[in-house]
């Protein structure tokens, strides 16, 4: 691969360096495999193929010729809506199953059945317990946690018929969800019901299918994801701002390098603790290393950065490249966003690829199953495998980029409010005065169809230049971290108003709020501002964006953000263009239903313009007429 071609693939200079190594060593990556897939199937891109039953597979002619219907009679509207709803179901299931795993660990911990875990944030435990109607008076924290976990478990089934955290939205939004019929009743039920409604011979009204898709997405955003976030905070601590480093330069030539990758913090927290165990450090020294270095990829990285300040090696498209540095002794994976290609890539080096979840085993990987009851012991065994592998590293094949970039993470809702002095009022005042024009949430993945990190970074830069505070999660936050936007000094790149506020508070103009499930933190901030202003979330000068999204989880996130009343722009085109009706419902019609729509714009400069215009329109509607603060001459 030519250097120019590599520069076209990514703006991450450390990724460029390793892509060159990959080409020299003939190791293929997602970019190469994308090329081998081209041209991709037009029916798939438009969402008009169906294989929901054995009368098919069926496909619809995109130009209006025959066939216009599948064997059962489903037309393009039904097929596109069913496919999209199933994407939401898969995404909501992934987030919510993660939430369930956290609840189980909290429950086991409360019963004293785990080794290594504790209730770290007792204040938050009590606050959430009160929200769930758990009586506190004088009870031990374990007792409270057990009852709280059991109440949360009920929300996954059908005993309760409602989701507690949905009560956090302003009354106007509650009424809207009830009137439209999309109030989430249970976390699992709405997901299962999507699968039922999209089975052959059930739902045949595209709008009705999609409305239920929104309902299931709400059971993710205000249910499974929010449970994952809040209950993780109880177990591992509510994040506070902390500094760390990001990009492949965080790897260390003289140390045992362990990468943790995936999403769920329950195992990675233990691996971090085990890396600090004196016995393990001593063993590393015996093997000739100067210690043990742990770094993360994807949202496991975000979880550990937020709470422990652990450095980040990269986002989604960096996972294979980390292995290609030749410097990783073990890559420990839990679940979600793990490329199956990791197995063959790891086999080209000395790296041990270790799977830990029975839900995400991989051919060719070593499986060390995680059990909460023996969590620390398993964490230590994993670290031992890595340390003992150090002597197998081939120094001639190691290439570690230099110059990791500083970043700051840890902006939980609580941390943001604390930075503001204890209430959201100063933020609201800054919005009213026009110093901050509005807030944009940038979330989601990387996608090799889009120049790696380019859309995230270009969009964030233009938004902060225009005094829009950017909050981020997932791979978007990692992209902006690598570009140097997650440090207080980046305020110099912001417009005058945002610069003034960020400098006064000592915060970056782009705030890292955590992992994918932590998009729920963004919902909480939006709900708190709307309540303080006594308006609906859809009235606020806020917007969402998923500039490089690829996963079904991102579809669920986008859907619950829109259903919560927040206009959302997608950088990659979703597979819906095969139905004019579905496309028009998503991009226009939803405004009359939930007060927000999706837009699609692959160019990040234009994406920024859409968001800026939207925010200015919302300001006008709220009577906020102050112009932006002019730059001093
Ligand atoms: Fe074809 Fe209908 Fe079966 Fe889908 S459900 S494969 S459109 S017959
Ligand atoms: S990790 S879902 S690639 S953001 Fe949460 Fe990144 Fe997207 Fe996975």
XYZ file of C-alpha atoms and ligand atoms in Angstrom:
649
model
C 0.000 0.000 0.000
C 1.344 3.438 -0.959
C 1.854 6.072 1.743
C -0.710 8.350 0.056
C -3.284 5.552 0.215
C -2.600 5.093 3.934
C -3.062 8.824 4.582
C -6.457 8.527 2.898
C -7.530 5.811 5.349
C -6.923 7.517 8.686
C -5.904 10.797 10.263
C -4.439 8.967 13.305
C -0.679 9.210 12.638
C 0.069 6.235 14.903
C -2.444 4.156 12.927
C -0.784 5.305 9.682
C 2.597 4.088 10.949
C 1.213 0.642 11.779
C -0.788 0.392 8.546
C 2.551 0.711 6.759
C 3.916 -2.148 8.862
C 0.794 -4.187 8.074
C 1.389 -3.683 4.349
C 5.066 -4.667 4.662
C 4.164 -7.794 6.614
C 1.187 -8.644 4.345
C -1.317 -8.620 7.208
C -4.769 -7.621 6.056
C -7.008 -5.207 7.975
C -10.630 -4.054 7.844
C -9.707 -1.579 5.098
C -8.350 -4.372 2.867
C -11.361 -6.566 3.554
C -13.723 -3.697 2.725
C -11.974 -3.358 -0.614
C -12.413 -7.079 -1.292
C -16.153 -6.714 -0.598
C -16.631 -4.013 -3.216
C -18.954 -3.438 -4.935
C -21.189 -4.116 -1.945
C -24.691 -5.470 -2.556
C -27.039 -2.692 -3.688
C -30.084 -4.430 -2.241
C -28.393 -4.663 1.145
C -27.317 -1.025 1.059
C -30.909 0.044 0.362
C -32.392 -2.349 2.944
C -34.670 -4.076 0.423
C -33.692 -7.693 0.821
C -35.484 -10.017 3.222
C -34.680 -13.505 4.437
C -37.114 -13.664 7.323
C -38.609 -16.927 6.055
C -37.842 -19.882 3.823
C -40.113 -18.700 1.006
C -37.343 -16.155 0.439
C -34.805 -14.713 0.240
C -36.722 -11.950 -1.507
C -35.608 -8.642 -2.926
C -37.424 -5.612 -4.257
C -36.441 -3.839 -7.451
C -35.172 -0.394 -6.423
C -36.365 1.239 -9.656
C -40.036 0.370 -9.245
C -39.971 -2.572 -11.664
C -41.050 -6.090 -10.764
C -40.566 -7.587 -8.239
C -42.218 -4.939 -6.078
C -43.183 -7.445 -3.378
C -41.709 -10.490 -1.689
C -43.342 -13.930 -1.915
C -45.542 -13.119 1.125
C -46.502 -9.752 -0.358
C -44.230 -7.569 1.787
C -43.299 -4.389 -0.094
C -40.197 -2.228 0.248
C -41.724 -0.180 3.112
C -42.382 -3.289 5.190
C -39.045 -4.919 4.395
C -36.997 -1.779 5.136
C -38.937 -1.085 8.361
C -38.592 -4.696 9.530
C -34.850 -4.735 8.830
C -34.308 -1.450 10.638
C -36.390 -2.546 13.625
C -34.309 -5.725 13.862
C -31.141 -3.620 13.911
C -32.600 -1.682 16.845
C -33.502 -4.945 18.582
C -29.949 -6.264 18.247
C -28.412 -3.010 19.456
C -30.799 -2.637 22.396
C -30.227 -6.305 23.297
C -26.456 -5.842 23.369
C -26.587 -2.784 25.620
C -29.263 -4.221 27.856
C -27.613 -7.601 28.288
C -24.515 -5.697 29.373
C -26.750 -3.862 31.891
C -28.133 -7.180 33.125
C -24.606 -8.521 33.683
C -23.769 -5.498 35.844
C -26.972 -5.931 37.885
C -26.102 -9.599 38.467
C -22.635 -8.701 39.724
C -24.089 -6.048 42.058
C -26.560 -8.617 43.386
C -23.849 -11.244 43.954
C -21.620 -8.645 45.589
C -24.437 -7.591 47.909
C -24.838 -11.239 48.895
C -21.111 -11.471 49.636
C -20.605 -14.041 46.889
C -17.964 -12.234 44.826
C -14.239 -11.827 45.342
C -12.710 -8.483 44.412
C -15.816 -6.317 44.085
C -17.285 -3.859 46.540
C -19.891 -1.132 46.645
C -17.666 1.830 45.893
C -20.163 4.707 45.644
C -22.484 4.336 48.619
C -23.945 7.813 48.155
C -25.012 6.935 44.614
C -26.339 3.566 45.754
C -28.638 5.332 48.205
C -29.717 7.969 45.676
C -30.633 5.363 43.053
C -32.233 3.101 45.668
C -34.521 5.962 46.733
C -35.454 6.534 43.098
C -36.533 2.875 42.980
C -38.512 3.208 46.219
C -36.114 1.141 48.333
C -36.426 2.056 52.020
C -33.020 3.064 53.409
C -33.452 3.676 57.130
C -30.440 2.330 58.898
C -29.996 -0.627 56.558
C -26.574 -1.952 55.598
C -25.447 -0.953 52.118
C -25.355 -4.609 51.043
C -28.978 -5.000 52.055
C -29.994 -1.918 50.092
C -27.949 -3.027 47.066
C -29.568 -6.477 47.060
C -33.081 -5.057 47.034
C -32.159 -2.455 44.428
C -30.626 -5.110 42.152
C -33.759 -7.250 42.486
C -35.978 -4.302 41.584
C -33.813 -3.664 38.516
C -34.019 -7.363 37.580
C -37.809 -6.967 37.531
C -37.434 -4.361 34.796
C -36.022 -6.964 32.456
C -39.219 -9.008 32.721
C -42.912 -8.174 32.783
C -43.813 -7.958 36.484
C -43.322 -4.237 36.795
C -44.577 -3.019 33.407
C -42.560 0.184 33.535
C -38.963 1.395 33.645
C -37.930 3.506 36.605
C -35.385 5.762 34.903
C -37.954 6.771 32.258
C -39.481 8.837 35.093
C -36.447 11.125 34.821
C -37.758 12.823 31.652
C -39.788 16.066 31.817
C -43.549 15.586 32.228
C -44.208 16.786 28.679
C -42.051 13.978 27.277
C -43.683 11.414 29.553
C -47.113 12.458 28.276
C -45.895 12.352 24.685
C -44.515 8.820 25.024
C -47.747 7.654 26.635
C -49.949 9.358 24.034
C -47.939 7.974 21.129
C -47.877 4.541 22.782
C -44.104 4.199 23.098
C -43.614 4.325 26.874
C -41.136 1.482 27.489
C -42.754 -1.256 29.585
C -39.769 -3.482 30.150
C -36.237 -3.865 28.872
C -36.494 -7.356 27.401
C -40.145 -7.247 26.415
C -39.798 -4.471 23.848
C -36.837 -6.219 22.223
C -38.628 -9.563 22.063
C -41.703 -7.829 20.698
C -39.666 -6.419 17.795
C -38.682 -9.960 16.851
C -42.336 -11.013 17.054
C -43.683 -8.050 15.109
C -41.131 -8.539 12.319
C -41.706 -12.284 11.950
C -43.315 -13.419 8.686
C -47.003 -12.671 8.771
C -47.157 -10.269 11.723
C -46.589 -6.479 11.354
C -47.425 -5.153 7.887
C -47.641 -1.424 8.659
C -44.219 0.168 8.313
C -44.999 3.115 10.604
C -46.341 0.867 13.342
C -43.232 -1.335 13.129
C -40.946 1.682 13.389
C -42.839 3.208 16.299
C -42.311 0.029 18.214
C -38.641 0.220 17.228
C -38.507 3.593 18.985
C -40.162 2.089 22.048
C -37.553 -0.677 22.217
C -34.782 1.855 21.783
C -36.175 3.820 24.755
C -36.023 0.634 26.797
C -32.312 0.666 25.957
C -31.493 4.348 26.510
C -33.585 4.907 29.646
C -33.450 1.221 30.621
C -30.639 -1.229 29.852
C -27.936 1.337 29.077
C -28.862 3.604 31.969
C -28.912 0.644 34.341
C -25.463 -0.376 33.026
C -24.096 3.105 33.661
C -25.649 3.836 37.040
C -25.058 0.384 38.521
C -21.440 0.352 37.249
C -20.938 3.664 39.067
C -22.257 2.083 42.270
C -19.848 -0.837 41.927
C -16.746 0.867 40.572
C -17.246 4.528 41.451
C -18.802 7.521 39.717
C -16.226 9.004 37.331
C -14.460 12.270 38.069
C -12.148 14.187 35.730
C -8.742 12.602 35.327
C -5.856 12.883 32.910
C -4.382 10.132 30.828
C -2.862 9.405 27.416
C -4.190 8.096 24.115
C -3.041 6.480 20.821
C -0.780 3.522 20.042
C 2.098 5.413 21.629
C 0.796 4.366 25.064
C 2.357 0.911 24.505
C 5.708 0.357 26.211
C 8.732 -1.347 24.680
C 10.229 -2.389 28.032
C 7.029 -3.591 29.692
C 4.497 -6.378 29.398
C 1.656 -4.852 27.359
C -1.903 -5.996 28.052
C -4.795 -4.667 26.007
C -8.343 -4.904 27.352
C -10.994 -4.543 24.670
C -14.781 -4.718 24.519
C -17.369 -3.073 26.731
C -18.072 -4.487 30.158
C -15.908 -3.207 33.038
C -16.527 -6.158 35.379
C -13.530 -8.175 34.182
C -11.229 -5.354 33.079
C -11.474 -3.710 36.529
C -10.083 -6.944 37.980
C -7.345 -7.168 35.327
C -6.266 -3.627 36.249
C -6.113 -4.571 39.937
C -4.192 -7.768 39.127
C -1.644 -5.756 37.083
C -0.885 -3.809 40.270
C -0.428 -6.974 42.319
C 3.165 -7.062 43.647
C 3.424 -10.781 42.854
C 2.630 -10.087 39.175
C 5.035 -7.145 38.997
C 7.783 -9.290 40.504
C 7.066 -12.042 37.964
C 7.259 -9.485 35.126
C 10.687 -8.424 36.366
C 11.832 -12.039 36.507
C 10.808 -12.338 32.851
C 12.950 -9.333 31.940
C 10.245 -6.640 31.757
C 10.242 -3.385 33.682
C 6.638 -3.839 34.760
C 3.129 -4.318 33.392
C 1.432 -1.774 31.162
C -2.320 -1.971 30.621
C -4.221 -0.009 27.985
C -7.703 -0.195 26.504
C -9.483 -0.263 23.182
C -13.106 0.696 22.430
C -15.502 1.099 25.345
C -13.701 -1.115 27.859
C -11.018 1.540 27.402
C -13.530 4.304 28.026
C -14.834 2.632 31.188
C -11.299 2.299 32.597
C -10.256 5.796 31.561
C -13.353 7.300 33.186
C -12.841 5.642 36.559
C -9.145 4.767 36.750
C -7.338 6.999 34.247
C -6.025 3.965 32.325
C -4.517 4.997 28.948
C -6.293 4.248 25.661
C -4.533 2.600 22.713
C -7.263 3.412 20.235
C -10.801 3.062 18.980
C -12.603 0.467 16.866
C -10.396 0.527 13.764
C -7.201 0.426 15.844
C -7.879 -3.016 17.363
C -6.051 -4.967 14.655
C -3.294 -2.366 14.450
C -2.523 -2.769 18.146
C -1.700 -6.424 17.478
C 0.390 -5.503 14.435
C 2.733 -3.405 16.624
C 4.099 -6.815 17.688
C 4.279 -5.506 21.259
C 1.136 -6.963 22.831
C 1.562 -9.929 25.174
C -2.187 -10.439 25.656
C -5.342 -8.924 24.277
C -8.160 -9.652 26.723
C -11.620 -9.306 25.236
C -15.083 -9.331 26.800
C -17.833 -8.583 24.264
C -19.054 -6.302 21.469
C -17.072 -4.630 18.676
C -14.439 -7.397 18.648
C -13.475 -8.169 15.072
C -13.354 -11.919 14.402
C -10.186 -11.075 12.431
C -8.359 -10.567 15.746
C -7.807 -14.289 15.982
C -5.882 -14.660 12.700
C -4.009 -11.387 13.226
C -2.918 -12.380 16.741
C -1.664 -15.693 15.352
C 0.849 -13.777 13.182
C 2.544 -12.558 16.381
C 3.279 -13.917 19.846
C 0.106 -12.259 21.237
C -2.291 -14.372 23.285
C -5.874 -13.511 22.430
C -7.939 -14.326 25.512
C -11.728 -14.482 25.398
C -13.514 -14.238 28.738
C -17.251 -14.285 28.039
C -19.235 -17.394 27.115
C -21.182 -15.005 24.852
C -18.150 -14.068 22.766
C -15.869 -17.031 22.204
C -13.585 -16.984 19.179
C -12.006 -19.830 17.213
C -8.250 -19.791 17.733
C -8.397 -17.793 20.969
C -7.614 -19.010 24.476
C -10.769 -18.980 26.642
C -10.471 -18.053 30.327
C -14.050 -17.747 31.451
C -14.920 -14.918 33.748
C -16.837 -15.781 36.900
C -17.770 -12.961 39.293
C -17.338 -15.331 42.240
C -13.623 -15.747 41.404
C -13.092 -12.471 39.559
C -9.787 -11.384 41.081
C -8.258 -14.846 40.834
C -9.226 -15.056 37.142
C -7.891 -11.537 36.569
C -4.576 -12.633 38.070
C -4.432 -15.818 35.978
C -4.968 -13.728 32.846
C -2.219 -11.299 33.805
C 0.096 -14.243 34.528
C -0.510 -15.620 31.006
C 0.478 -12.237 29.594
C 3.559 -11.842 31.763
C 4.845 -15.310 30.932
C 4.412 -14.518 27.257
C 6.814 -11.538 27.409
C 9.842 -13.712 26.678
C 8.180 -14.846 23.419
C 8.090 -11.301 22.038
C 10.279 -10.861 18.941
C 11.981 -7.450 19.328
C 12.730 -7.364 15.596
C 9.014 -7.261 14.839
C 8.119 -4.572 17.371
C 7.149 -1.132 16.132
C 5.625 1.196 18.729
C 4.665 4.702 17.609
C 5.870 7.608 19.723
C 4.156 10.641 21.221
C 0.912 9.612 22.922
C -1.495 12.519 23.278
C -2.794 13.881 26.599
C -6.521 13.701 27.250
C -8.937 14.202 30.112
C -11.844 11.846 30.772
C -14.262 11.284 33.610
C -17.064 13.765 32.885
C -19.991 11.922 34.404
C -23.224 13.891 34.855
C -22.283 14.326 38.507
C -18.769 15.537 37.602
C -20.141 18.093 35.139
C -22.588 19.421 37.725
C -19.795 19.551 40.309
C -17.565 21.475 37.873
C -20.448 23.931 37.432
C -20.625 24.512 41.193
C -23.356 22.052 42.142
C -26.229 22.896 39.755
C -26.879 23.091 36.025
C -27.780 26.798 36.415
C -24.380 28.215 35.310
C -24.610 26.117 32.121
C -28.145 27.330 31.513
C -27.046 30.938 32.115
C -24.202 30.509 29.616
C -26.699 29.158 27.070
C -29.122 32.018 27.757
C -26.350 34.608 27.431
C -25.336 33.019 24.123
C -21.803 32.235 25.303
C -22.622 28.588 24.747
C -25.009 28.382 21.767
C -26.043 24.820 22.541
C -24.803 21.296 23.147
C -23.980 18.583 20.602
C -23.521 14.934 21.534
C -21.051 13.137 19.243
C -21.167 9.377 19.639
C -20.557 6.137 17.822
C -17.994 4.121 16.013
C -15.439 4.142 13.227
C -16.338 2.772 9.819
C -13.686 1.992 7.181
C -16.005 3.511 4.569
C -15.180 6.860 6.187
C -11.636 8.218 6.711
C -10.841 7.000 10.230
C -11.505 9.708 12.872
C -11.807 12.451 10.222
C -15.557 13.014 10.531
C -15.526 12.964 14.347
C -12.674 15.444 14.596
C -13.725 17.771 11.766
C -17.259 17.971 13.125
C -16.163 18.547 16.733
C -13.700 21.273 15.721
C -16.281 23.191 13.714
C -18.873 22.913 16.466
C -16.610 24.232 19.217
C -15.451 27.046 16.908
C -19.119 27.991 16.818
C -19.469 27.977 20.613
C -21.268 24.655 20.766
C -20.221 22.560 23.750
C -19.461 19.030 22.562
C -20.096 15.993 24.771
C -18.910 12.609 23.596
C -18.894 8.891 24.253
C -17.529 5.754 22.611
C -15.101 5.804 19.712
C -15.994 9.414 18.938
C -14.488 10.513 22.255
C -11.338 8.478 21.563
C -11.007 10.061 18.100
C -11.202 13.573 19.539
C -8.850 12.573 22.354
C -6.228 11.535 19.792
C -6.727 14.884 18.030
C -5.959 16.783 21.239
C -9.466 18.153 21.784
C -10.035 16.587 25.232
C -7.704 18.845 27.192
C -8.471 22.243 28.756
C -5.914 23.908 26.411
C -8.170 22.963 23.461
C -10.442 25.776 24.628
C -8.145 28.009 22.530
C -9.683 26.378 19.447
C -13.222 27.268 20.564
C -15.266 30.381 19.827
C -14.984 33.296 22.254
C -17.995 32.364 24.383
C -17.199 28.679 24.858
C -13.525 29.527 25.360
C -14.429 31.904 28.204
C -16.622 29.327 29.962
C -14.236 26.380 29.470
C -11.257 28.408 30.717
C -13.164 29.676 33.738
C -14.112 26.105 34.682
C -10.781 24.568 33.637
C -12.509 22.009 31.419
C -11.994 20.944 27.791
C -14.486 22.249 25.182
C -15.145 18.601 24.289
C -16.165 16.495 27.284
C -15.585 12.746 27.441
C -18.684 11.255 29.096
C -17.765 7.587 28.774
C -18.635 4.423 26.910
C -21.528 3.617 24.551
C -23.897 2.755 27.419
C -22.919 6.106 28.936
C -24.892 7.878 26.210
C -27.436 7.558 29.014
C -25.394 10.174 30.922
C -26.041 12.553 28.011
C -29.786 11.842 28.269
C -29.633 12.709 31.973
C -27.915 16.047 31.313
C -30.507 16.908 28.622
C -33.403 15.953 30.931
C -31.943 18.009 33.796
C -31.599 21.124 31.609
C -35.101 20.711 30.155
C -36.596 20.337 33.623
C -34.736 23.399 34.911
C -36.100 25.420 31.974
C -39.536 23.838 32.302
C -39.564 22.762 28.655
C -39.447 19.464 26.780
C -36.100 17.990 25.678
C -37.148 18.665 22.058
C -37.244 22.423 22.811
C -33.566 22.560 23.779
C -30.741 23.823 21.553
C -29.148 20.393 21.486
C -28.358 17.868 18.762
C -26.824 14.433 18.357
C -24.446 13.031 15.748
C -22.974 9.643 14.898
C -20.436 10.732 12.268
C -18.771 7.345 11.595
C -21.297 4.863 13.001
C -21.359 1.206 11.950
C -22.943 -0.941 14.694
C -26.513 -1.967 15.442
C -25.975 -0.497 18.912
C -25.466 2.879 17.237
C -28.841 2.433 15.492
C -30.480 1.870 18.850
C -28.665 4.881 20.347
C -29.691 7.141 17.457
C -33.275 5.933 17.796
C -33.591 6.592 21.524
C -31.881 9.969 21.163
C -34.429 10.976 18.490
C -37.333 9.446 20.470
C -36.156 11.513 23.446
C -36.589 14.640 21.302
C -33.049 15.269 20.023
C -32.328 15.893 16.316
C -29.606 13.472 15.199
C -27.337 13.528 12.153
C -25.799 10.307 10.812
C -22.540 10.334 8.880
C -22.973 6.872 7.309
C -26.134 6.163 5.309
C -28.422 3.643 7.045
C -29.976 0.888 4.900
C -33.356 2.615 4.486
C -33.185 4.402 1.136
C -35.049 1.532 -0.569
C -38.280 2.882 0.930
C -39.291 6.487 0.269
C -41.953 6.240 2.969
C -39.583 4.999 5.668
C -36.938 7.563 4.685
C -39.470 10.371 4.809
C -40.868 9.206 8.161
C -37.379 9.127 9.689
C -36.205 12.439 8.259
C -39.455 14.451 8.420
C -42.524 12.668 9.757
C -41.027 11.878 13.168
C -41.008 15.579 13.948
C -44.797 15.438 14.344
C -44.541 12.290 16.452
C -41.577 12.803 18.812
C -40.476 16.369 17.998
C -37.189 15.324 16.387
C -35.869 13.608 13.265
C -32.817 11.959 11.779
C -30.733 13.573 9.050
C -27.999 11.961 6.976
C -24.906 13.924 5.953
C -21.602 12.210 5.147
C -19.656 15.507 4.838
C -18.693 16.593 8.394
C -18.485 20.301 7.438
C -22.077 20.187 6.181
C -23.030 18.009 9.163
C -21.788 20.808 11.408
C -23.847 23.372 9.450
C -26.992 21.265 9.932
C -26.364 21.105 13.687
C -25.498 24.810 13.993
C -28.668 25.787 12.083
C -30.786 23.458 14.184
C -29.377 24.867 17.416
C -29.922 28.464 16.280
C -33.537 27.669 15.326
C -34.179 26.133 18.739
C -32.615 29.190 20.420
C -34.912 31.475 18.451
C -37.966 29.415 19.405
C -36.969 29.752 23.076
C -36.576 33.518 22.648
C -32.805 33.373 23.091
C -31.818 36.125 20.689
C -28.330 37.057 21.934
C -25.749 36.919 19.135
C -22.493 34.958 19.540
C -19.733 36.690 21.514
C -17.497 38.531 19.041
C -13.772 37.837 19.000
C -11.658 40.751 20.294
C -10.170 42.791 17.454
Fe -39.816 -13.092 1.348
Fe -41.864 -12.345 2.916
Fe -40.335 -14.451 3.592
Fe -39.333 -11.964 3.680
S -40.973 -12.769 4.943
S -38.323 -13.780 2.852
S -40.387 -10.987 1.946
S -41.636 -14.255 1.802
S -17.021 0.740 20.997
S -20.331 0.419 19.373
S -17.373 0.771 17.744
S -18.608 3.455 19.468
Fe -18.592 1.139 22.172
Fe -16.905 2.104 19.350
Fe -19.242 1.816 18.185
Fe -18.196 -0.198 19.432
